[in-house]
Amino acid sequence: MLRRTLTFAVLSMVSTAALAAEKEPPVTLTKCDKSYGSVALVDGDTQGWTKYGLSSPRELIAAMARESGCFSLHDPASGKPATFLMNVIAGDKEEVDQAIEKAKGVAMEGLVRSGAASGMMRSIPGAGSMLGMFGGFGGKKKVVAAGIRLISPANGQTVASGSGEVKKTTISFGNGGGTIGAVASGATGAAYAGSKDGQMLIEAFVKAFNGLSGQGPALASLAPAAAPAPAAPASATAAIDTRIFAAADLKSAALRTVRAGTALTPTGQRQGLFIEVQDSFGTKGWVSVEDMR
């Protein structure tokens, strides 16, 4: 009788756990208090979205970066390099697992070398599984899976990664869909939200993005420090009699004549062979560097 009671209790616990697993709460997009750097989005080798007749998810990932606040989008016109390349992949679970697994060792090595691993373990719930880079989901059934890798533009190495798998979507795309609705608001997002496979891919990418952005302390330490702007010299002296011009052009209006030996204060601005200066009377303009010492 006791054995039957124990067996029934165990079966009840297993059944309850299974039901709880089936009723997972809807996935939501993680929000960050600050950006961990700029990202340039690129497609990876495993482009499983094509088998569902869908286009590149880069627009979706860009929307996730904007909505989450975890990353800013790189502006090529700025002339500055992106902090990270963000490489996106999707496909069957096995394909994504293999692609992420290849980056696993380099990512872990980077975290340990930076000293960020222990800090991340202390500050983020479930960080141990994050350091595992979501490898080894288990099971033989193929599921829709997605992965995101952050790559250093300087050396091409993966510095962090996240993965997500979906068997059945938990996201509702009706009634605006909250932040997920904002992510799926563009043309690409609408195409994804319009098909079951696309909806599953959106959720897989959200999970992968959350796994990546959850490594914030590590990402902050891995981002290269911004190079300090060169300091302007405290003062400069006119080597010869010269003039201060209204613009960095000898044909522009002359604001005043400056005698040799006059001390001027550079502002730090430079255009070609001209620097911007200010004299002791508050006159600000441009002088030729060839006339200064």
CSV table of C-alpha atoms in Angstrom, one decimal:
chain,number,residue,atom,x,y,z
A,1,MET,CA,0.0,0.0,0.0
A,2,LEU,CA,2.8,2.4,0.9
A,3,ARG,CA,4.6,1.6,-2.4
A,4,ARG,CA,1.5,2.4,-4.4
A,5,THR,CA,1.1,5.7,-2.5
A,6,LEU,CA,4.7,6.7,-3.2
A,7,THR,CA,4.4,5.7,-6.9
A,8,PHE,CA,1.2,7.7,-7.2
A,9,ALA,CA,2.9,10.7,-5.5
A,10,VAL,CA,5.9,10.5,-7.9
A,11,LEU,CA,3.7,10.2,-10.9
A,12,SER,CA,1.7,13.2,-9.8
A,13,MET,CA,4.8,15.3,-9.3
A,14,VAL,CA,6.1,14.3,-12.8
A,15,SER,CA,2.7,15.1,-14.3
A,16,THR,CA,2.5,18.5,-12.6
A,17,ALA,CA,6.0,19.3,-13.7
A,18,ALA,CA,5.1,18.4,-17.3
A,19,LEU,CA,2.0,20.5,-17.3
A,20,ALA,CA,4.0,23.5,-15.9
A,21,ALA,CA,6.6,23.0,-18.6
A,22,GLU,CA,3.9,23.0,-21.3
A,23,LYS,CA,2.5,26.3,-19.9
A,24,GLU,CA,5.6,28.4,-20.1
A,25,PRO,CA,5.1,32.2,-19.6
A,26,PRO,CA,5.2,34.2,-22.8
A,27,VAL,CA,8.7,35.3,-23.7
A,28,THR,CA,9.4,39.0,-23.4
A,29,LEU,CA,12.3,41.1,-24.6
A,30,THR,CA,15.0,41.9,-22.0
A,31,LYS,CA,15.6,45.7,-21.4
A,32,CYS,CA,19.0,47.2,-20.5
A,33,ASP,CA,19.7,50.3,-18.6
A,34,LYS,CA,22.5,51.2,-21.0
A,35,SER,CA,23.9,50.3,-24.3
A,36,TYR,CA,26.9,48.0,-24.4
A,37,GLY,CA,28.2,49.3,-27.7
A,38,SER,CA,27.3,49.7,-31.3
A,39,VAL,CA,26.6,46.7,-33.5
A,40,ALA,CA,26.8,46.1,-37.3
A,41,LEU,CA,24.4,43.3,-38.3
A,42,VAL,CA,25.5,40.5,-40.6
A,43,ASP,CA,24.0,37.2,-41.7
A,44,GLY,CA,25.8,34.0,-40.6
A,45,ASP,CA,26.4,30.8,-42.6
A,46,THR,CA,23.4,29.0,-41.2
A,47,GLN,CA,20.4,30.8,-42.8
A,48,GLY,CA,17.6,28.5,-41.9
A,49,TRP,CA,15.0,31.2,-42.5
A,50,THR,CA,15.2,30.7,-46.3
A,51,LYS,CA,13.6,27.3,-46.0
A,52,TYR,CA,10.5,29.0,-44.8
A,53,GLY,CA,10.5,31.6,-47.6
A,54,LEU,CA,11.5,34.3,-45.2
A,55,SER,CA,14.1,37.1,-45.7
A,56,SER,CA,17.1,38.0,-43.5
A,57,PRO,CA,16.1,38.7,-39.9
A,58,ARG,CA,18.5,41.6,-39.6
A,59,GLU,CA,15.6,44.1,-39.5
A,60,LEU,CA,14.1,42.1,-36.6
A,61,ILE,CA,17.4,42.1,-34.7
A,62,ALA,CA,17.9,45.8,-35.3
A,63,ALA,CA,14.4,46.4,-33.8
A,64,MET,CA,15.3,44.3,-30.8
A,65,ALA,CA,18.5,46.3,-30.2
A,66,ARG,CA,16.5,49.5,-30.4
A,67,GLU,CA,13.6,48.3,-28.2
A,68,SER,CA,15.8,46.8,-25.6
A,69,GLY,CA,18.3,49.6,-25.3
A,70,CYS,CA,21.1,47.0,-25.0
A,71,PHE,CA,22.9,48.0,-28.2
A,72,SER,CA,23.0,50.9,-30.6
A,73,LEU,CA,23.0,50.4,-34.3
A,74,HIS,CA,26.3,51.3,-36.1
A,75,ASP,CA,26.2,54.3,-38.3
A,76,PRO,CA,28.6,53.8,-41.3
A,77,ALA,CA,28.5,57.6,-41.9
A,78,SER,CA,30.1,58.3,-38.5
A,79,GLY,CA,33.5,57.1,-39.8
A,80,LYS,CA,33.9,55.1,-36.6
A,81,PRO,CA,34.1,51.3,-36.4
A,82,ALA,CA,31.3,49.3,-34.8
A,83,THR,CA,32.0,48.0,-31.3
A,84,PHE,CA,30.8,44.5,-32.3
A,85,LEU,CA,29.7,42.6,-35.4
A,86,MET,CA,26.4,40.9,-34.6
A,87,ASN,CA,26.2,37.6,-36.5
A,88,VAL,CA,22.7,36.0,-36.8
A,89,ILE,CA,22.0,32.4,-37.7
A,90,ALA,CA,18.9,30.1,-37.7
A,91,GLY,CA,17.9,26.6,-38.6
A,92,ASP,CA,17.4,23.2,-37.1
A,93,LYS,CA,18.5,22.8,-33.5
A,94,GLU,CA,21.5,20.7,-34.5
A,95,GLU,CA,22.7,23.2,-37.0
A,96,VAL,CA,22.6,26.1,-34.6
A,97,ASP,CA,24.1,24.1,-31.8
A,98,GLN,CA,27.0,23.2,-34.0
A,99,ALA,CA,27.5,26.9,-35.1
A,100,ILE,CA,27.4,28.1,-31.5
A,101,GLU,CA,29.6,25.3,-30.2
A,102,LYS,CA,32.4,26.3,-32.5
A,103,ALA,CA,32.4,29.7,-30.9
A,104,LYS,CA,32.1,28.4,-27.3
A,105,GLY,CA,35.7,28.0,-26.5
A,106,VAL,CA,36.8,31.4,-27.7
A,107,ALA,CA,33.9,33.1,-26.0
A,108,MET,CA,34.6,31.4,-22.6
A,109,GLU,CA,38.3,32.1,-23.0
A,110,GLY,CA,37.6,35.8,-23.6
A,111,LEU,CA,35.3,36.0,-20.5
A,112,VAL,CA,37.8,34.3,-18.3
A,113,ARG,CA,40.7,36.4,-19.6
A,114,SER,CA,38.8,39.6,-19.1
A,115,GLY,CA,38.1,38.7,-15.4
A,116,ALA,CA,34.3,39.2,-16.1
A,117,ALA,CA,33.2,35.6,-15.7
A,118,SER,CA,33.2,35.6,-11.9
A,119,GLY,CA,31.5,38.9,-11.7
A,120,MET,CA,28.8,37.8,-14.1
A,121,MET,CA,28.3,34.6,-12.1
A,122,ARG,CA,27.7,36.7,-8.9
A,123,SER,CA,25.4,39.3,-10.4
A,124,ILE,CA,23.2,37.5,-12.9
A,125,PRO,CA,20.6,34.8,-12.0
A,126,GLY,CA,21.3,31.7,-14.0
A,127,ALA,CA,24.6,33.0,-15.2
A,128,GLY,CA,26.2,29.5,-15.0
A,129,SER,CA,24.0,28.4,-17.9
A,130,MET,CA,24.9,31.5,-19.8
A,131,LEU,CA,28.6,30.8,-19.5
A,132,GLY,CA,27.7,27.4,-21.1
A,133,MET,CA,26.5,29.4,-24.1
A,134,PHE,CA,23.2,27.5,-24.1
A,135,GLY,CA,24.9,24.3,-25.5
A,136,GLY,CA,23.4,20.8,-25.2
A,137,PHE,CA,19.6,21.3,-25.3
A,138,GLY,CA,19.1,17.6,-25.4
A,139,GLY,CA,16.5,15.5,-27.2
A,140,LYS,CA,16.4,14.3,-30.8
A,141,LYS,CA,13.3,16.1,-32.1
A,142,LYS,CA,14.3,19.0,-34.4
A,143,VAL,CA,13.0,22.4,-33.4
A,144,VAL,CA,13.3,25.9,-34.7
A,145,ALA,CA,16.4,27.4,-33.3
A,146,ALA,CA,18.3,30.7,-33.6
A,147,GLY,CA,21.7,32.0,-32.5
A,148,ILE,CA,23.4,35.3,-32.2
A,149,ARG,CA,27.1,35.9,-31.9
A,150,LEU,CA,29.0,39.0,-31.1
A,151,ILE,CA,32.3,39.2,-33.0
A,152,SER,CA,35.2,41.6,-32.4
A,153,PRO,CA,35.9,43.6,-35.6
A,154,ALA,CA,39.5,43.8,-34.5
A,155,ASN,CA,40.4,40.1,-34.6
A,156,GLY,CA,37.3,38.3,-35.9
A,157,GLN,CA,36.9,36.3,-32.7
A,158,THR,CA,33.5,35.5,-31.1
A,159,VAL,CA,33.4,37.3,-27.7
A,160,ALA,CA,29.9,36.2,-26.7
A,161,SER,CA,26.9,34.3,-28.0
A,162,GLY,CA,23.3,33.3,-27.2
A,163,SER,CA,20.9,30.7,-28.5
A,164,GLY,CA,17.2,30.0,-28.4
A,165,GLU,CA,15.0,27.1,-29.4
A,166,VAL,CA,11.2,27.0,-29.8
A,167,LYS,CA,8.9,24.0,-30.2
A,168,LYS,CA,5.7,26.0,-29.9
A,169,THR,CA,5.5,29.8,-29.7
A,170,THR,CA,4.3,31.4,-26.5
A,171,ILE,CA,4.1,34.9,-28.0
A,172,SER,CA,0.8,36.5,-28.9
A,173,PHE,CA,1.1,38.8,-31.9
A,174,GLY,CA,-2.4,40.3,-31.5
A,175,ASN,CA,-3.4,43.6,-29.8
A,176,GLY,CA,-0.1,45.2,-30.6
A,177,GLY,CA,2.0,42.5,-29.0
A,178,GLY,CA,3.9,45.0,-26.7
A,179,THR,CA,7.6,45.2,-27.3
A,180,ILE,CA,7.4,42.0,-29.5
A,181,GLY,CA,4.8,43.8,-31.6
A,182,ALA,CA,7.2,46.7,-32.0
A,183,VAL,CA,9.9,44.3,-33.1
A,184,ALA,CA,7.5,42.8,-35.7
A,185,SER,CA,6.1,46.1,-36.9
A,186,GLY,CA,8.4,46.5,-40.0
A,187,ALA,CA,7.9,44.8,-43.3
A,188,THR,CA,10.3,41.9,-42.4
A,189,GLY,CA,8.6,41.5,-39.0
A,190,ALA,CA,5.2,41.5,-40.5
A,191,ALA,CA,6.3,38.7,-42.9
A,192,TYR,CA,7.6,36.7,-39.9
A,193,ALA,CA,4.6,37.3,-37.8
A,194,GLY,CA,2.3,36.2,-40.7
A,195,SER,CA,3.5,32.6,-40.6
A,196,LYS,CA,3.7,30.0,-37.9
A,197,ASP,CA,7.4,29.2,-38.7
A,198,GLY,CA,8.2,32.9,-38.7
A,199,GLN,CA,6.5,33.4,-35.3
A,200,MET,CA,8.6,30.6,-33.9
A,201,LEU,CA,11.7,32.1,-35.4
A,202,ILE,CA,10.9,35.5,-33.8
A,203,GLU,CA,10.6,33.9,-30.4
A,204,ALA,CA,13.8,31.9,-30.9
A,205,PHE,CA,15.7,35.1,-31.8
A,206,VAL,CA,14.2,36.9,-28.8
A,207,LYS,CA,15.5,34.1,-26.6
A,208,ALA,CA,18.9,34.3,-28.2
A,209,PHE,CA,19.0,38.0,-27.9
A,210,ASN,CA,18.0,37.8,-24.2
A,211,GLY,CA,20.7,35.3,-23.6
A,212,LEU,CA,23.2,37.6,-25.2
A,213,SER,CA,22.1,40.8,-23.5
A,214,GLY,CA,22.0,39.0,-20.2
A,215,GLN,CA,25.8,38.9,-20.3
A,216,GLY,CA,25.9,42.7,-19.8
A,217,PRO,CA,28.7,42.8,-17.2
A,218,ALA,CA,30.9,40.7,-19.5
A,219,LEU,CA,30.0,42.7,-22.6
A,220,ALA,CA,30.8,46.0,-20.9
A,221,SER,CA,34.3,44.7,-20.1
A,222,LEU,CA,34.8,43.3,-23.6
A,223,ALA,CA,33.9,46.5,-25.4
A,224,PRO,CA,37.1,48.4,-26.4
A,225,ALA,CA,37.6,51.6,-24.6
A,226,ALA,CA,37.1,54.7,-26.6
A,227,ALA,CA,40.3,56.4,-27.7
A,228,PRO,CA,40.7,59.7,-25.9
A,229,ALA,CA,40.6,62.8,-28.1
A,230,PRO,CA,44.0,64.4,-28.6
A,231,ALA,CA,44.3,67.3,-26.2
A,232,ALA,CA,44.7,70.7,-27.7
A,233,PRO,CA,47.9,72.6,-26.8
A,234,ALA,CA,47.4,75.1,-24.0
A,235,SER,CA,48.6,77.9,-26.2
A,236,ALA,CA,50.2,78.7,-29.5
A,237,THR,CA,52.3,81.7,-30.7
A,238,ALA,CA,52.2,83.4,-34.0
A,239,ALA,CA,55.5,82.9,-35.7
A,240,ILE,CA,55.0,85.8,-38.1
A,241,ASP,CA,52.5,88.6,-38.6
A,242,THR,CA,49.3,86.9,-39.7
A,243,ARG,CA,45.5,87.2,-39.6
A,244,ILE,CA,42.6,85.5,-37.9
A,245,PHE,CA,40.0,84.5,-40.5
A,246,ALA,CA,36.3,83.9,-40.1
A,247,ALA,CA,36.6,80.5,-41.7
A,248,ALA,CA,39.3,78.0,-42.5
A,249,ASP,CA,39.9,79.7,-45.8
A,250,LEU,CA,42.4,82.5,-46.8
A,251,LYS,CA,39.6,84.0,-49.0
A,252,SER,CA,37.2,84.4,-46.0
A,253,ALA,CA,36.8,87.6,-44.0
A,254,ALA,CA,39.8,88.6,-41.9
A,255,LEU,CA,38.7,89.3,-38.3
A,256,ARG,CA,41.9,90.9,-37.1
A,257,THR,CA,45.7,91.1,-37.8
A,258,VAL,CA,48.0,89.3,-35.3
A,259,ARG,CA,51.6,90.4,-34.8
A,260,ALA,CA,54.4,87.9,-34.5
A,261,GLY,CA,54.8,86.6,-30.9
A,262,THR,CA,51.1,87.0,-30.0
A,263,ALA,CA,49.8,84.2,-27.8
A,264,LEU,CA,46.6,82.5,-29.0
A,265,THR,CA,44.5,79.7,-27.4
A,266,PRO,CA,43.6,76.8,-29.7
A,267,THR,CA,40.1,75.4,-29.3
A,268,GLY,CA,41.1,71.9,-30.5
A,269,GLN,CA,39.3,72.2,-33.9
A,270,ARG,CA,41.2,71.8,-37.1
A,271,GLN,CA,40.4,71.9,-40.8
A,272,GLY,CA,43.1,71.1,-43.2
A,273,LEU,CA,46.0,73.5,-42.6
A,274,PHE,CA,43.9,75.7,-40.3
A,275,ILE,CA,43.3,75.6,-36.6
A,276,GLU,CA,40.6,77.5,-34.7
A,277,VAL,CA,42.0,79.9,-32.0
A,278,GLN,CA,40.8,82.5,-29.6
A,279,ASP,CA,42.8,85.6,-28.7
A,280,SER,CA,42.9,87.5,-25.3
A,281,PHE,CA,40.0,89.8,-26.4
A,282,GLY,CA,37.7,86.8,-27.1
A,283,THR,CA,38.0,86.9,-30.9
A,284,LYS,CA,37.6,83.4,-32.2
A,285,GLY,CA,38.6,82.4,-35.7
A,286,TRP,CA,41.0,80.4,-37.9
A,287,VAL,CA,44.7,80.8,-38.5
A,288,SER,CA,47.1,78.9,-40.7
A,289,VAL,CA,49.2,76.3,-38.9
A,290,GLU,CA,52.2,77.4,-41.1
A,291,ASP,CA,52.1,80.8,-39.4
A,292,MET,CA,52.2,79.4,-35.8
A,293,ARG,CA,54.8,77.8,-33.6
